[in-house]
PDB file of C-alpha atoms in Angstrom:
ATOM      1  CA  MET L 806     -35.710  12.485  34.702  1.00  0.00           C
ATOM      2  CA  THR L 807     -36.786  13.819  31.298  1.00  0.00           C
ATOM      3  CA  HIS L 808     -38.708  11.332  29.177  1.00  0.00           C
ATOM      4  CA  ASN L 809     -36.994  10.560  25.888  1.00  0.00           C
ATOM      5  CA  PRO L 810     -39.568  11.186  23.146  1.00  0.00           C
ATOM      6  CA  TYR L 811     -37.916   8.837  20.652  1.00  0.00           C
ATOM      7  CA  ALA L 812     -39.395   5.769  22.296  1.00  0.00           C
ATOM      8  CA  LEU L 813     -42.702   5.629  20.416  1.00  0.00           C
ATOM      9  CA  ASP L 814     -43.914   6.995  17.089  1.00  0.00           C
ATOM     10  CA  ARG L 815     -47.294   8.123  18.487  1.00  0.00           C
ATOM     11  CA  GLY L 816     -48.903   8.349  15.055  1.00  0.00           C
ATOM     12  CA  ASP L 817     -46.365  10.625  13.375  1.00  0.00           C
ATOM     13  CA  LEU L 818     -45.795   8.296  10.420  1.00  0.00           C
ATOM     14  CA  ARG L 819     -49.521   7.938   9.827  1.00  0.00           C
ATOM     15  CA  ARG L 820     -49.986  11.707   9.918  1.00  0.00           C
ATOM     16  CA  ARG L 821     -47.100  12.297   7.522  1.00  0.00           C
ATOM     17  CA  LEU L 822     -48.598   9.967   4.948  1.00  0.00           C
ATOM     18  CA  ALA L 823     -52.069  11.436   5.416  1.00  0.00           C
ATOM     19  CA  ARG L 824     -50.797  14.904   4.550  1.00  0.00           C
ATOM     20  CA  GLY L 825     -49.082  13.619   1.415  1.00  0.00           C
ATOM     21  CA  ASP L 826     -45.448  13.278   2.468  1.00  0.00           C
ATOM     22  CA  VAL L 827     -43.240  10.842   0.582  1.00  0.00           C
ATOM     23  CA  THR L 828     -41.406   8.486   2.944  1.00  0.00           C
ATOM     24  CA  TYR L 829     -38.564   6.052   2.357  1.00  0.00           C
ATOM     25  CA  GLY L 830     -37.707   2.946   4.306  1.00  0.00           C
ATOM     26  CA  THR L 831     -36.182  -0.475   3.958  1.00  0.00           C
ATOM     27  CA  PHE L 832     -37.130  -4.025   4.841  1.00  0.00           C
ATOM     28  CA  LEU L 833     -35.339  -5.773   7.690  1.00  0.00           C
ATOM     29  CA  GLY L 834     -34.837  -9.336   6.524  1.00  0.00           C
ATOM     30  CA  ALA L 835     -32.017 -10.120   8.947  1.00  0.00           C
ATOM     31  CA  ALA L 836     -34.319  -9.164  11.841  1.00  0.00           C
ATOM     32  CA  THR L 837     -31.518  -8.029  14.121  1.00  0.00           C
ATOM     33  CA  PRO L 838     -31.360  -4.884  16.258  1.00  0.00           C
ATOM     34  CA  VAL L 839     -27.933  -4.086  14.801  1.00  0.00           C
ATOM     35  CA  THR L 840     -29.170  -3.899  11.206  1.00  0.00           C
ATOM     36  CA  ALA L 841     -32.240  -1.985  12.388  1.00  0.00           C
ATOM     37  CA  GLU L 842     -30.017   0.553  14.082  1.00  0.00           C
ATOM     38  CA  VAL L 843     -27.683   0.793  11.077  1.00  0.00           C
ATOM     39  CA  CYS L 844     -30.573   1.502   8.714  1.00  0.00           C
ATOM     40  CA  ALA L 845     -32.091   3.990  11.143  1.00  0.00           C
ATOM     41  CA  ALA L 846     -28.752   5.756  11.567  1.00  0.00           C
ATOM     42  CA  ALA L 847     -28.456   5.961   7.782  1.00  0.00           C
ATOM     43  CA  GLY L 848     -31.541   8.172   7.692  1.00  0.00           C
ATOM     44  CA  VAL L 849     -34.559   6.134   6.604  1.00  0.00           C
ATOM     45  CA  ASP L 850     -38.013   7.370   7.575  1.00  0.00           C
ATOM     46  CA  TRP L 851     -39.062   3.921   8.760  1.00  0.00           C
ATOM     47  CA  VAL L 852     -37.936   0.305   8.830  1.00  0.00           C
ATOM     48  CA  LEU L 853     -40.132  -2.682   8.112  1.00  0.00           C
ATOM     49  CA  LEU L 854     -39.509  -5.851  10.076  1.00  0.00           C
ATOM     50  CA  ASP L 855     -40.527  -8.715   7.808  1.00  0.00           C
ATOM     51  CA  LEU L 856     -41.966 -11.691   9.660  1.00  0.00           C
ATOM     52  CA  GLU L 857     -43.396 -13.262   6.503  1.00  0.00           C
ATOM     53  CA  HIS L 858     -40.168 -13.840   4.574  1.00  0.00           C
ATOM     54  CA  GLY L 859     -37.439 -12.571   6.900  1.00  0.00           C
ATOM     55  CA  ALA L 860     -35.052 -14.537   9.073  1.00  0.00           C
ATOM     56  CA  GLY L 861     -36.636 -13.677  12.400  1.00  0.00           C
ATOM     57  CA  GLY L 862     -39.864 -14.050  14.307  1.00  0.00           C
ATOM     58  CA  GLU L 863     -41.947 -12.112  16.792  1.00  0.00           C
ATOM     59  CA  GLU L 864     -39.294 -12.581  19.442  1.00  0.00           C
ATOM     60  CA  GLN L 865     -37.020 -10.196  17.505  1.00  0.00           C
ATOM     61  CA  ALA L 866     -39.568  -7.378  17.436  1.00  0.00           C
ATOM     62  CA  ARG L 867     -38.909  -6.186  20.986  1.00  0.00           C
ATOM     63  CA  ASP L 868     -35.251  -5.359  20.324  1.00  0.00           C
ATOM     64  CA  VAL L 869     -35.589  -4.303  16.691  1.00  0.00           C
ATOM     65  CA  ILE L 870     -38.279  -1.708  17.484  1.00  0.00           C
ATOM     66  CA  ALA L 871     -36.222  -0.206  20.303  1.00  0.00           C
ATOM     67  CA  ALA L 872     -33.016  -0.138  18.239  1.00  0.00           C
ATOM     68  CA  ALA L 873     -34.645   1.792  15.399  1.00  0.00           C
ATOM     69  CA  ALA L 874     -36.399   4.058  17.897  1.00  0.00           C
ATOM     70  CA  SER L 875     -33.030   5.090  19.331  1.00  0.00           C
ATOM     71  CA  TYR L 876     -32.737   7.168  16.142  1.00  0.00           C
ATOM     72  CA  SER L 877     -36.380   8.264  16.253  1.00  0.00           C
ATOM     73  CA  VAL L 878     -37.240   5.882  13.407  1.00  0.00           C
ATOM     74  CA  PRO L 879     -40.531   3.949  13.660  1.00  0.00           C
ATOM     75  CA  THR L 880     -40.878   0.263  12.880  1.00  0.00           C
ATOM     76  CA  VAL L 881     -43.700  -1.181  10.814  1.00  0.00           C
ATOM     77  CA  VAL L 882     -44.021  -4.964  11.006  1.00  0.00           C
ATOM     78  CA  ARG L 883     -45.236  -7.317   8.308  1.00  0.00           C
ATOM     79  CA  VAL L 884     -47.013 -10.050  10.226  1.00  0.00           C
ATOM     80  CA  GLU L 885     -46.641 -13.718   9.398  1.00  0.00           C
ATOM     81  CA  SER L 886     -50.418 -14.127   9.282  1.00  0.00           C
ATOM     82  CA  THR L 887     -53.565 -12.053   9.671  1.00  0.00           C
ATOM     83  CA  GLU L 888     -54.521 -13.822  12.909  1.00  0.00           C
ATOM     84  CA  ARG L 889     -55.793 -11.334  15.486  1.00  0.00           C
ATOM     85  CA  ILE L 890     -53.143 -11.970  18.145  1.00  0.00           C
ATOM     86  CA  ARG L 891     -50.228 -11.405  15.765  1.00  0.00           C
ATOM     87  CA  ALA L 892     -50.967  -7.705  15.225  1.00  0.00           C
ATOM     88  CA  GLY L 893     -51.839  -7.017  18.853  1.00  0.00           C
ATOM     89  CA  ARG L 894     -48.591  -8.407  20.224  1.00  0.00           C
ATOM     90  CA  LEU L 895     -46.521  -6.262  17.882  1.00  0.00           C
ATOM     91  CA  LEU L 896     -48.459  -3.098  18.656  1.00  0.00           C
ATOM     92  CA  ASP L 897     -48.022  -3.716  22.375  1.00  0.00           C
ATOM     93  CA  LEU L 898     -44.267  -3.823  21.724  1.00  0.00           C
ATOM     94  CA  GLY L 899     -44.424  -0.351  20.198  1.00  0.00           C
ATOM     95  CA  ALA L 900     -44.701  -1.004  16.463  1.00  0.00           C
ATOM     96  CA  ALA L 901     -45.921   2.072  14.588  1.00  0.00           C
ATOM     97  CA  GLY L 902     -48.008  -0.008  12.219  1.00  0.00           C
ATOM     98  CA  VAL L 903     -48.720  -3.412  10.778  1.00  0.00           C
ATOM     99  CA  MET L 904     -48.515  -4.675   7.195  1.00  0.00           C
ATOM    100  CA  PHE L 905     -50.900  -7.491   6.318  1.00  0.00           C
ATOM    101  CA  PRO L 906     -49.884  -9.875   3.500  1.00  0.00           C
ATOM    102  CA  ARG L 907     -52.079 -12.062   1.299  1.00  0.00           C
ATOM    103  CA  VAL L 908     -55.292 -10.100   1.793  1.00  0.00           C
ATOM    104  CA  ASN L 909     -57.797 -10.966  -0.932  1.00  0.00           C
ATOM    105  CA  THR L 910     -61.051  -9.138  -0.210  1.00  0.00           C
ATOM    106  CA  ALA L 911     -62.422  -6.003   1.403  1.00  0.00           C
ATOM    107  CA  ASP L 912     -63.976  -8.152   4.135  1.00  0.00           C
ATOM    108  CA  GLU L 913     -60.572  -9.638   4.942  1.00  0.00           C
ATOM    109  CA  ALA L 914     -59.017  -6.166   4.968  1.00  0.00           C
ATOM    110  CA  ALA L 915     -61.755  -4.921   7.303  1.00  0.00           C
ATOM    111  CA  ALA L 916     -61.025  -7.802   9.678  1.00  0.00           C
ATOM    112  CA  CYS L 917     -57.325  -6.875   9.643  1.00  0.00           C
ATOM    113  CA  VAL L 918     -58.095  -3.272  10.512  1.00  0.00           C
ATOM    114  CA  ARG L 919     -60.203  -4.441  13.443  1.00  0.00           C
ATOM    115  CA  HIS L 920     -57.110  -6.159  14.852  1.00  0.00           C
ATOM    116  CA  LEU L 921     -55.420  -2.742  15.072  1.00  0.00           C
ATOM    117  CA  ARG L 922     -58.132  -1.135  17.165  1.00  0.00           C
ATOM    118  CA  TYR L 923     -59.540  -1.579  20.623  1.00  0.00           C
ATOM    119  CA  PRO L 924     -63.220  -2.328  21.270  1.00  0.00           C
ATOM    120  CA  PRO L 925     -65.737  -1.157  20.346  1.00  0.00           C
ATOM    121  CA  ALA L 926     -64.111  -0.227  17.027  1.00  0.00           C
ATOM    122  CA  GLY L 927     -62.014  -3.396  16.896  1.00  0.00           C
ATOM    123  CA  ASP L 928     -61.006  -6.604  18.612  1.00  0.00           C
ATOM    124  CA  ARG L 929     -57.501  -5.860  19.863  1.00  0.00           C
ATOM    125  CA  GLY L 930     -56.830  -7.138  23.359  1.00  0.00           C
ATOM    126  CA  VAL L 931     -56.461  -4.443  26.016  1.00  0.00           C
ATOM    127  CA  ALA L 932     -53.499  -4.194  28.396  1.00  0.00           C
ATOM    128  CA  THR L 933     -51.290  -1.426  29.766  1.00  0.00           C
ATOM    129  CA  TYR L 934     -48.219  -3.271  31.106  1.00  0.00           C
ATOM    130  CA  ASN L 935     -46.427  -3.083  27.793  1.00  0.00           C
ATOM    131  CA  ARG L 936     -44.024  -0.825  25.912  1.00  0.00           C
ATOM    132  CA  MET L 937     -46.798   1.030  24.081  1.00  0.00           C
ATOM    133  CA  CYS L 938     -48.157   2.213  27.448  1.00  0.00           C
ATOM    134  CA  ARG L 939     -44.695   2.721  28.934  1.00  0.00           C
ATOM    135  CA  TYR L 940     -45.259  -0.314  31.143  1.00  0.00           C
ATOM    136  CA  GLY L 941     -48.282   1.154  32.873  1.00  0.00           C
ATOM    137  CA  LEU L 942     -46.937   4.703  33.225  1.00  0.00           C
ATOM    138  CA  ASP L 943     -48.991   5.988  30.266  1.00  0.00           C
ATOM    139  CA  PRO L 944     -52.388   4.248  30.343  1.00  0.00           C
ATOM    140  CA  ALA L 945     -53.855   7.105  28.283  1.00  0.00           C
ATOM    141  CA  ALA L 946     -51.991   5.618  25.314  1.00  0.00           C
ATOM    142  CA  LEU L 947     -54.962   3.274  25.034  1.00  0.00           C
ATOM    143  CA  ASP L 948     -57.158   6.248  24.117  1.00  0.00           C
ATOM    144  CA  ARG L 949     -54.719   7.491  21.477  1.00  0.00           C
ATOM    145  CA  SER L 950     -53.725   4.238  19.853  1.00  0.00           C
ATOM    146  CA  ASP L 951     -56.655   3.768  17.463  1.00  0.00           C
ATOM    147  CA  GLY L 952     -55.736   7.016  15.729  1.00  0.00           C
ATOM    148  CA  ASP L 953     -51.980   6.406  15.815  1.00  0.00           C
ATOM    149  CA  VAL L 954     -51.547   2.983  14.264  1.00  0.00           C
ATOM    150  CA  LEU L 955     -50.684   2.723  10.569  1.00  0.00           C
ATOM    151  CA  GLY L 956     -52.604   0.044   8.667  1.00  0.00           C
ATOM    152  CA  VAL L 957     -50.898  -1.327   5.543  1.00  0.00           C
ATOM    153  CA  VAL L 958     -52.633  -3.843   3.292  1.00  0.00           C
ATOM    154  CA  GLN L 959     -50.778  -5.611   0.530  1.00  0.00           C
ATOM    155  CA  ILE L 960     -52.239  -5.812  -2.946  1.00  0.00           C
ATOM    156  CA  GLU L 961     -50.472  -8.870  -4.307  1.00  0.00           C
ATOM    157  CA  THR L 962     -53.135 -11.263  -5.587  1.00  0.00           C
ATOM    158  CA  LEU L 963     -55.679 -11.106  -8.398  1.00  0.00           C
ATOM    159  CA  PRO L 964     -58.653 -11.048  -5.975  1.00  0.00           C
ATOM    160  CA  ALA L 965     -57.039  -8.173  -4.069  1.00  0.00           C
ATOM    161  CA  LEU L 966     -56.475  -6.259  -7.291  1.00  0.00           C
ATOM    162  CA  ASP L 967     -60.106  -6.815  -8.278  1.00  0.00           C
ATOM    163  CA  ALA L 968     -61.207  -5.464  -4.886  1.00  0.00           C
ATOM    164  CA  VAL L 969     -58.613  -2.698  -4.570  1.00  0.00           C
ATOM    165  CA  GLU L 970     -61.092   0.192  -4.726  1.00  0.00           C
ATOM    166  CA  ASP L 971     -63.221  -1.322  -1.948  1.00  0.00           C
ATOM    167  CA  ILE L 972     -60.147  -2.068   0.156  1.00  0.00           C
ATOM    168  CA  ALA L 973     -58.865   1.488  -0.275  1.00  0.00           C
ATOM    169  CA  ALA L 974     -62.212   2.902   0.866  1.00  0.00           C
ATOM    170  CA  LEU L 975     -61.960   1.247   4.301  1.00  0.00           C
ATOM    171  CA  ASP L 976     -61.288   3.442   7.311  1.00  0.00           C
ATOM    172  CA  GLY L 977     -58.043   2.272   8.876  1.00  0.00           C
ATOM    173  CA  VAL L 978     -56.449   1.087   5.654  1.00  0.00           C
ATOM    174  CA  ASP L 979     -53.835   3.808   5.300  1.00  0.00           C
ATOM    175  CA  VAL L 980     -51.486   2.310   2.720  1.00  0.00           C
ATOM    176  CA  LEU L 981     -51.937  -0.024  -0.242  1.00  0.00           C
ATOM    177  CA  PHE L 982     -48.618  -1.793  -0.721  1.00  0.00           C
ATOM    178  CA  VAL L 983     -47.480  -3.701  -3.803  1.00  0.00           C
ATOM    179  CA  GLY L 984     -44.854  -6.402  -3.675  1.00  0.00           C
ATOM    180  CA  PRO L 985     -43.616  -6.635  -7.285  1.00  0.00           C
ATOM    181  CA  ARG L 986     -42.771 -10.313  -7.168  1.00  0.00           C
ATOM    182  CA  ASP L 987     -46.092 -11.516  -5.808  1.00  0.00           C
ATOM    183  CA  LEU L 988     -48.227  -9.302  -8.008  1.00  0.00           C
ATOM    184  CA  SER L 989     -46.246  -9.970 -11.183  1.00  0.00           C
ATOM    185  CA  HIS L 990     -46.443 -13.713 -10.544  1.00  0.00           C
ATOM    186  CA  ALA L 991     -50.190 -13.419  -9.955  1.00  0.00           C
ATOM    187  CA  LEU L 992     -50.513 -11.617 -13.296  1.00  0.00           C
ATOM    188  CA  ASP L 993     -48.491 -14.367 -15.025  1.00  0.00           C
ATOM    189  CA  VAL L 994     -45.613 -12.019 -15.885  1.00  0.00           C
ATOM    190  CA  PRO L 995     -43.163 -13.015 -13.133  1.00  0.00           C
ATOM    191  CA  GLY L 996     -40.589 -10.317 -12.524  1.00  0.00           C
ATOM    192  CA  GLN L 997     -41.588  -8.407 -15.654  1.00  0.00           C
ATOM    193  CA  THR L 998     -42.230  -5.025 -14.104  1.00  0.00           C
ATOM    194  CA  GLN L 999     -42.524  -3.310 -17.479  1.00  0.00           C
ATOM    195  CA  ALA L1000     -45.190  -5.693 -18.793  1.00  0.00           C
ATOM    196  CA  PRO L1001     -48.320  -3.725 -19.793  1.00  0.00           C
ATOM    197  CA  VAL L1002     -50.613  -5.792 -17.575  1.00  0.00           C
ATOM    198  CA  TYR L1003     -48.374  -5.167 -14.562  1.00  0.00           C
ATOM    199  CA  VAL L1004     -48.023  -1.440 -15.256  1.00  0.00           C
ATOM    200  CA  ALA L1005     -51.810  -1.205 -15.606  1.00  0.00           C
ATOM    201  CA  ALA L1006     -52.201  -2.935 -12.246  1.00  0.00           C
ATOM    202  CA  LEU L1007     -49.874  -0.422 -10.590  1.00  0.00           C
ATOM    203  CA  ASP L1008     -51.851   2.440 -12.092  1.00  0.00           C
ATOM    204  CA  ARG L1009     -55.045   0.954 -10.714  1.00  0.00           C
ATOM    205  CA  VAL L1010     -53.582   0.591  -7.208  1.00  0.00           C
ATOM    206  CA  LEU L1011     -52.272   4.162  -7.211  1.00  0.00           C
ATOM    207  CA  ALA L1012     -55.581   5.534  -8.487  1.00  0.00           C
ATOM    208  CA  ALA L1013     -57.522   3.609  -5.830  1.00  0.00           C
ATOM    209  CA  ALA L1014     -55.283   4.956  -3.096  1.00  0.00           C
ATOM    210  CA  LYS L1015     -55.370   8.551  -4.273  1.00  0.00           C
ATOM    211  CA  GLY L1016     -59.095   8.404  -4.930  1.00  0.00           C
ATOM    212  CA  ASN L1017     -59.696   7.524  -1.294  1.00  0.00           C
ATOM    213  CA  GLY L1018     -57.120   9.812   0.296  1.00  0.00           C
ATOM    214  CA  LYS L1019     -54.747   6.954   1.076  1.00  0.00           C
ATOM    215  CA  ALA L1020     -51.069   6.334   0.346  1.00  0.00           C
ATOM    216  CA  ALA L1021     -49.648   3.792  -2.066  1.00  0.00           C
ATOM    217  CA  GLY L1022     -46.374   1.961  -1.580  1.00  0.00           C
ATOM    218  CA  GLN L1023     -43.990  -0.372  -3.337  1.00  0.00           C
ATOM    219  CA  LEU L1024     -40.788  -2.295  -2.796  1.00  0.00           C
ATOM    220  CA  VAL L1025     -38.040  -1.206  -5.217  1.00  0.00           C
ATOM    221  CA  SER L1026     -34.443  -2.226  -5.659  1.00  0.00           C
ATOM    222  CA  ASP L1027     -32.716   1.154  -5.589  1.00  0.00           C
ATOM    223  CA  GLY L1028     -33.037   4.854  -4.925  1.00  0.00           C
ATOM    224  CA  ALA L1029     -33.400   5.837  -8.568  1.00  0.00           C
ATOM    225  CA  ALA L1030     -36.509   3.675  -8.898  1.00  0.00           C
ATOM    226  CA  ALA L1031     -37.856   5.127  -5.659  1.00  0.00           C
ATOM    227  CA  ALA L1032     -37.367   8.661  -6.983  1.00  0.00           C
ATOM    228  CA  ARG L1033     -39.327   7.854 -10.147  1.00  0.00           C
ATOM    229  CA  LEU L1034     -42.212   6.411  -8.154  1.00  0.00           C
ATOM    230  CA  ALA L1035     -42.227   9.326  -5.714  1.00  0.00           C
ATOM    231  CA  ALA L1036     -42.563  11.704  -8.657  1.00  0.00           C
ATOM    232  CA  ALA L1037     -45.529   9.650  -9.861  1.00  0.00           C
ATOM    233  CA  GLY L1038     -47.329   9.932  -6.515  1.00  0.00           C
ATOM    234  CA  TRP L1039     -46.232   6.874  -4.509  1.00  0.00           C
ATOM    235  CA  GLN L1040     -45.546   7.738  -0.860  1.00  0.00           C
ATOM    236  CA  PHE L1041     -44.483   4.631   1.083  1.00  0.00           C
ATOM    237  CA  LEU L1042     -41.375   3.365  -0.687  1.00  0.00           C
ATOM    238  CA  ALA L1043     -39.154   0.558   0.521  1.00  0.00           C
ATOM    239  CA  ILE L1044     -35.665   0.551  -0.982  1.00  0.00           C
ATOM    240  CA  GLY L1045     -34.493  -3.044  -0.857  1.00  0.00           C
ATOM    241  CA  SER L1046     -33.714  -4.740   2.423  1.00  0.00           C
ATOM    242  CA  ASP L1047     -30.834  -4.821   4.870  1.00  0.00           C
ATOM    243  CA  THR L1048     -29.619  -8.107   3.395  1.00  0.00           C
ATOM    244  CA  THR L1049     -29.976  -7.227  -0.305  1.00  0.00           C
ATOM    245  CA  LEU L1050     -28.352  -3.831   0.153  1.00  0.00           C
ATOM    246  CA  LEU L1051     -25.441  -5.404   2.008  1.00  0.00           C
ATOM    247  CA  ALA L1052     -25.023  -8.148  -0.592  1.00  0.00           C
ATOM    248  CA  GLY L1053     -25.156  -5.620  -3.423  1.00  0.00           C
ATOM    249  CA  ALA L1054     -22.571  -3.383  -1.760  1.00  0.00           C
ATOM    250  CA  VAL L1055     -20.184  -6.300  -1.227  1.00  0.00           C
ATOM    251  CA  VAL L1056     -20.541  -7.455  -4.834  1.00  0.00           C
ATOM    252  CA  ALA L1057     -19.912  -3.931  -6.127  1.00  0.00           C
ATOM    253  CA  GLU L1058     -16.752  -3.496  -4.075  1.00  0.00           C
ATOM    254  CA  LEU L1059     -15.442  -6.942  -5.024  1.00  0.00           C
ATOM    255  CA  ARG L1060     -15.866  -6.079  -8.685  1.00  0.00           C
ATOM    256  CA  LYS L1061     -13.969  -2.822  -8.182  1.00  0.00           C
ATOM    257  CA  ALA L1062     -11.201  -4.815  -6.516  1.00  0.00           C
ATOM    258  CA  GLY L1063     -11.000  -7.226  -9.424  1.00  0.00           C
ATOM    259  CA  GLY L1064     -12.831 -10.096  -7.797  1.00  0.00           C
ATOM    260  CA  THR L1065     -15.358 -12.261  -9.642  1.00  0.00           C
ATOM    261  CA  PRO L1066     -18.507 -12.589  -7.515  1.00  0.00           C
TER     262      PRO L1066
END
């Protein structure tokens, strides 16, 4: 039987970003394999399963990752906490990368990166009877994994912004990701994405990423905003989420029909 190569990303997303490609994805707030498959079928480069604010938990990751992979689309997972075991479990399930929220310092970011790597470079637990190793059929995946996994650190607090250059310099931090709501609230301009202090913060994040050969990412509401950021040098762009895109589409069609949502 021929092995289906869609099953695991094997570092392709990380390599694409490293060579400067712009990639587009969407958040999965509903945390269901159906919405993961729908978004993957629609043509995104990646999906991001959100365990911090989304409706699901780790138990959804097994089916969500496989559903997106059926269209050769990798899944990145935002963990609910930076605890070591959280990242390891998701990587064992075949996640292409992990996004760490609420990171404040370079030391915290370095600890997160260690969770993505096996000893001696890190502290990830070692096992082969999992999806990443094809349930024991591909034990050599252990040797490849450290170079395959995408590490995404969020810059969403004032301490993180102050330390962004040091965070970007860390080996294993591949993407600096800005959540507009968190960062704008931290800067005391909640939701004001055109405020000078917020725009200056974005410029600083992008410069830190580019200065260290890393990618920068943001969450945006629509494709037009994503296009503007891509032109400015941002590479890891999330266009809304499964739930917000669905809600927006329903509202738009109701208005066309004469409804009053």
